Amino acid sequence: MTALGPEFFDRSVHEVARELIGCTLRYEGSGGVIVETESYDSDDPACHGYNGPTTRNAVLFGLPGLAYVYFSYGVHYLLNAVCEPEGRAAAVLIRALEPTVGTDAMIARRRRSDRRELCSGPGKLTQALGMGLGVNGLSLTEPPFELRAAEGAWQDVEVVVGPRIGISRAVDYPWRFCAADSEYLSRPAGPVRATV
């Protein structure tokens, strides 16, 4: 499997979000195949960097390939991949994985035995992987992360596109990308706006 480097992220956040579908993400021995993402760019009112840099979102303006992790609603940690050139404030939210490795550890962390419930949402995903704010600012292309290009059937997976979830601004932007027919999504892929 081919490891992804920082250059993979140094381009349009929307292209990266689509092309991450089918890639493998591992963190400290647990992980799986990315089946759902959302993209946020610097001109997007739902992006954390829309109003400029702050102490909380500084990593979002950093180098492509960094992990931008934040605490959402005082409940969940959410993992994002910083994209586009440094200073642009664009990122891909990793919304769901199909678990493939380290599932026993994920089951223990999530206290769920159904594999479909382990990583079917951005907060579930970070809990299953044992990930918190400590990884904010680390490179997704270096340990403790391992990020590999899609291989086998995943190279040709059908990707469907629709509106994003759980936001109050720019809700109609079709920047949610899902592996078609996956059982591991945070929410069913429909209604589908387009097929990529």
Tab-separated table of C-alpha atoms in Angstrom:
chain	number	residue	atom	x	y	z
A	1	MET	CA	0.000	0.000	0.000
A	2	THR	CA	1.313	3.449	-0.936
A	3	ALA	CA	1.771	5.905	1.930
A	4	LEU	CA	0.252	9.338	1.358
A	5	GLY	CA	2.568	12.324	1.778
A	6	PRO	CA	1.906	15.993	2.563
A	7	GLU	CA	1.676	16.767	-1.177
A	8	PHE	CA	-1.570	14.758	-1.328
A	9	PHE	CA	-3.188	17.461	0.825
A	10	ASP	CA	-1.599	20.475	-0.908
A	11	ARG	CA	-4.457	21.004	-3.382
A	12	SER	CA	-8.209	21.580	-3.517
A	13	VAL	CA	-9.826	20.433	-0.285
A	14	HIS	CA	-12.788	19.100	-2.266
A	15	GLU	CA	-10.573	16.873	-4.414
A	16	VAL	CA	-8.823	15.588	-1.299
A	17	ALA	CA	-12.138	14.854	0.440
A	18	ARG	CA	-13.333	12.797	-2.507
A	19	GLU	CA	-10.022	10.970	-2.964
A	20	LEU	CA	-9.715	10.056	0.714
A	21	ILE	CA	-12.679	7.713	0.259
A	22	GLY	CA	-11.180	4.229	0.120
A	23	CYS	CA	-7.884	5.228	1.745
A	24	THR	CA	-6.760	3.450	4.912
A	25	LEU	CA	-6.256	5.394	8.145
A	26	ARG	CA	-4.608	3.850	11.188
A	27	TYR	CA	-3.752	5.345	14.548
A	28	GLU	CA	-1.655	3.411	17.074
A	29	GLY	CA	-2.648	0.039	15.636
A	30	SER	CA	-6.369	0.629	15.096
A	31	GLY	CA	-8.140	1.882	12.022
A	32	GLY	CA	-9.866	1.125	8.787
A	33	VAL	CA	-10.981	2.372	5.398
A	34	ILE	CA	-12.308	5.923	5.129
A	35	VAL	CA	-15.900	5.771	3.842
A	36	GLU	CA	-17.206	9.275	4.580
A	37	THR	CA	-15.721	12.785	4.570
A	38	GLU	CA	-16.813	16.419	4.424
A	39	SER	CA	-14.857	19.337	2.972
A	40	TYR	CA	-14.617	22.901	4.270
A	41	ASP	CA	-12.761	25.678	2.429
A	42	SER	CA	-11.662	29.170	3.406
A	43	ASP	CA	-14.658	30.866	1.714
A	44	ASP	CA	-17.136	28.568	3.461
A	45	PRO	CA	-19.086	30.187	6.339
A	46	ALA	CA	-19.211	26.778	8.062
A	47	CYS	CA	-15.394	26.531	8.109
A	48	HIS	CA	-13.709	27.228	11.456
A	49	GLY	CA	-11.229	29.516	9.690
A	50	TYR	CA	-13.828	31.652	7.922
A	51	ASN	CA	-13.342	34.618	10.287
A	52	GLY	CA	-9.574	34.315	10.493
A	53	PRO	CA	-7.045	32.638	12.784
A	54	THR	CA	-7.527	32.204	16.525
A	55	THR	CA	-5.671	30.258	19.192
A	56	ARG	CA	-8.155	27.414	18.797
A	57	ASN	CA	-8.010	27.104	15.000
A	58	ALA	CA	-4.341	27.998	14.377
A	59	VAL	CA	-3.498	24.503	13.085
A	60	LEU	CA	-6.163	24.898	10.400
A	61	PHE	CA	-3.979	27.598	8.814
A	62	GLY	CA	-0.899	25.365	8.976
A	63	LEU	CA	0.875	23.014	6.622
A	64	PRO	CA	-1.119	20.611	4.453
A	65	GLY	CA	-1.395	17.153	5.986
A	66	LEU	CA	-1.613	18.247	9.608
A	67	ALA	CA	-4.290	16.848	11.906
A	68	TYR	CA	-6.707	19.542	13.081
A	69	VAL	CA	-8.579	18.145	16.089
A	70	TYR	CA	-11.135	20.082	18.093
A	71	PHE	CA	-13.579	19.386	20.908
A	72	SER	CA	-17.148	19.626	19.615
A	73	TYR	CA	-19.985	20.703	21.936
A	74	GLY	CA	-17.947	19.561	24.939
A	75	VAL	CA	-18.615	15.932	23.985
A	76	HIS	CA	-16.619	14.676	20.976
A	77	TYR	CA	-13.191	15.135	19.447
A	78	LEU	CA	-13.308	15.527	15.664
A	79	LEU	CA	-10.434	14.721	13.300
A	80	ASN	CA	-9.758	16.874	10.252
A	81	ALA	CA	-6.989	16.878	7.644
A	82	VAL	CA	-5.584	20.328	6.815
A	83	CYS	CA	-5.505	20.935	3.052
A	84	GLU	CA	-4.410	23.489	0.454
A	85	PRO	CA	-1.357	25.761	0.821
A	86	GLU	CA	-0.357	27.000	4.272
A	87	GLY	CA	-2.513	29.929	5.393
A	88	ARG	CA	-5.628	28.927	3.425
A	89	ALA	CA	-7.741	27.425	6.257
A	90	ALA	CA	-9.255	24.413	4.501
A	91	ALA	CA	-9.801	20.951	5.925
A	92	VAL	CA	-11.481	17.594	5.428
A	93	LEU	CA	-13.515	16.207	8.312
A	94	ILE	CA	-13.061	12.432	8.557
A	95	ARG	CA	-16.638	11.337	9.284
A	96	ALA	CA	-16.563	7.532	9.180
A	97	LEU	CA	-14.372	4.462	8.775
A	98	GLU	CA	-15.053	0.836	7.981
A	99	PRO	CA	-13.047	-0.820	10.800
A	100	THR	CA	-10.463	-3.326	9.593
A	101	VAL	CA	-7.632	-3.493	12.170
A	102	GLY	CA	-7.497	-3.280	15.947
A	103	THR	CA	-11.225	-3.884	16.222
A	104	ASP	CA	-10.960	-5.529	19.659
A	105	ALA	CA	-9.448	-2.338	21.047
A	106	MET	CA	-12.126	-0.267	19.329
A	107	ILE	CA	-14.875	-2.450	20.786
A	108	ALA	CA	-13.397	-1.990	24.252
A	109	ARG	CA	-13.183	1.792	23.872
A	110	ARG	CA	-16.647	2.168	22.381
A	111	ARG	CA	-18.317	-0.576	24.467
A	112	ARG	CA	-20.118	-1.696	21.340
A	113	SER	CA	-19.793	-5.079	19.639
A	114	ASP	CA	-21.440	-4.180	16.321
A	115	ARG	CA	-18.625	-3.198	13.934
A	116	ARG	CA	-21.001	-0.828	12.148
A	117	GLU	CA	-21.314	1.213	15.341
A	118	LEU	CA	-17.598	1.609	16.032
A	119	CYS	CA	-16.613	4.424	13.651
A	120	SER	CA	-19.913	5.508	12.032
A	121	GLY	CA	-19.570	9.171	12.925
A	122	PRO	CA	-16.715	11.605	13.582
A	123	GLY	CA	-17.024	11.483	17.371
A	124	LYS	CA	-17.385	7.698	17.432
A	125	LEU	CA	-14.329	7.415	15.182
A	126	THR	CA	-11.982	9.333	17.484
A	127	GLN	CA	-13.314	7.517	20.553
A	128	ALA	CA	-12.801	4.140	18.872
A	129	LEU	CA	-9.239	5.070	17.908
A	130	GLY	CA	-8.435	6.518	21.347
A	131	MET	CA	-7.677	9.926	19.871
A	132	GLY	CA	-7.930	13.316	21.578
A	133	LEU	CA	-6.555	16.857	21.477
A	134	GLY	CA	-3.031	15.545	21.981
A	135	VAL	CA	-2.746	14.810	18.251
A	136	ASN	CA	-3.820	18.291	17.163
A	137	GLY	CA	-1.051	19.659	14.944
A	138	LEU	CA	0.638	16.309	14.269
A	139	SER	CA	1.230	15.159	10.708
A	140	LEU	CA	-1.237	12.595	9.378
A	141	THR	CA	1.567	11.250	7.203
A	142	GLU	CA	3.840	10.227	10.101
A	143	PRO	CA	3.522	8.005	13.213
A	144	PRO	CA	1.402	7.612	15.272
A	145	PHE	CA	-0.736	7.942	12.119
A	146	GLU	CA	-0.550	5.769	9.047
A	147	LEU	CA	-2.412	6.890	5.950
A	148	ARG	CA	-2.336	4.784	2.787
A	149	ALA	CA	-3.795	5.135	-0.692
A	150	ALA	CA	-6.791	3.094	-1.756
A	151	GLU	CA	-6.008	-0.304	-3.189
A	152	GLY	CA	-7.875	-3.206	-4.763
A	153	ALA	CA	-11.619	-2.698	-5.107
A	154	TRP	CA	-11.390	0.528	-3.130
A	155	GLN	CA	-9.557	2.194	-6.025
A	156	ASP	CA	-12.740	2.071	-8.085
A	157	VAL	CA	-15.292	2.618	-5.324
A	158	GLU	CA	-18.322	4.660	-6.340
A	159	VAL	CA	-18.418	7.938	-4.440
A	160	VAL	CA	-21.703	9.785	-3.952
A	161	VAL	CA	-21.949	13.431	-3.008
A	162	GLY	CA	-24.552	15.255	-0.950
A	163	PRO	CA	-25.122	18.018	1.620
A	164	ARG	CA	-23.106	18.099	4.820
A	165	ILE	CA	-24.468	17.107	8.233
A	166	GLY	CA	-24.719	18.812	11.618
A	167	ILE	CA	-23.994	22.406	10.589
A	168	SER	CA	-26.186	25.516	10.580
A	169	ARG	CA	-24.485	27.550	7.822
A	170	ALA	CA	-23.972	26.641	4.159
A	171	VAL	CA	-26.018	23.504	4.759
A	172	ASP	CA	-26.799	23.055	1.069
A	173	TYR	CA	-23.196	22.794	-0.122
A	174	PRO	CA	-22.797	19.302	-1.644
A	175	TRP	CA	-19.473	18.620	0.051
A	176	ARG	CA	-20.194	15.356	1.869
A	177	PHE	CA	-18.522	12.402	0.162
A	178	CYS	CA	-19.550	8.800	0.838
A	179	ALA	CA	-18.636	5.341	-0.382
A	180	ALA	CA	-21.822	4.221	-2.122
A	181	ASP	CA	-23.734	1.454	-0.321
A	182	SER	CA	-21.390	1.420	2.684
A	183	GLU	CA	-22.910	0.093	5.913
A	184	TYR	CA	-20.474	2.164	7.977
A	185	LEU	CA	-21.642	5.713	7.217
A	186	SER	CA	-22.736	8.112	9.942
A	187	ARG	CA	-26.000	8.540	8.062
A	188	PRO	CA	-27.330	7.097	4.793
A	189	ALA	CA	-25.832	8.772	1.733
A	190	GLY	CA	-29.099	10.119	0.276
A	191	PRO	CA	-30.368	12.401	-0.997
A	192	VAL	CA	-27.614	12.218	-3.583
A	193	ARG	CA	-26.827	15.433	-5.438
A	194	ALA	CA	-24.213	14.043	-7.793
A	195	THR	CA	-21.981	11.094	-8.452
A	196	VAL	CA	-18.241	11.678	-8.779
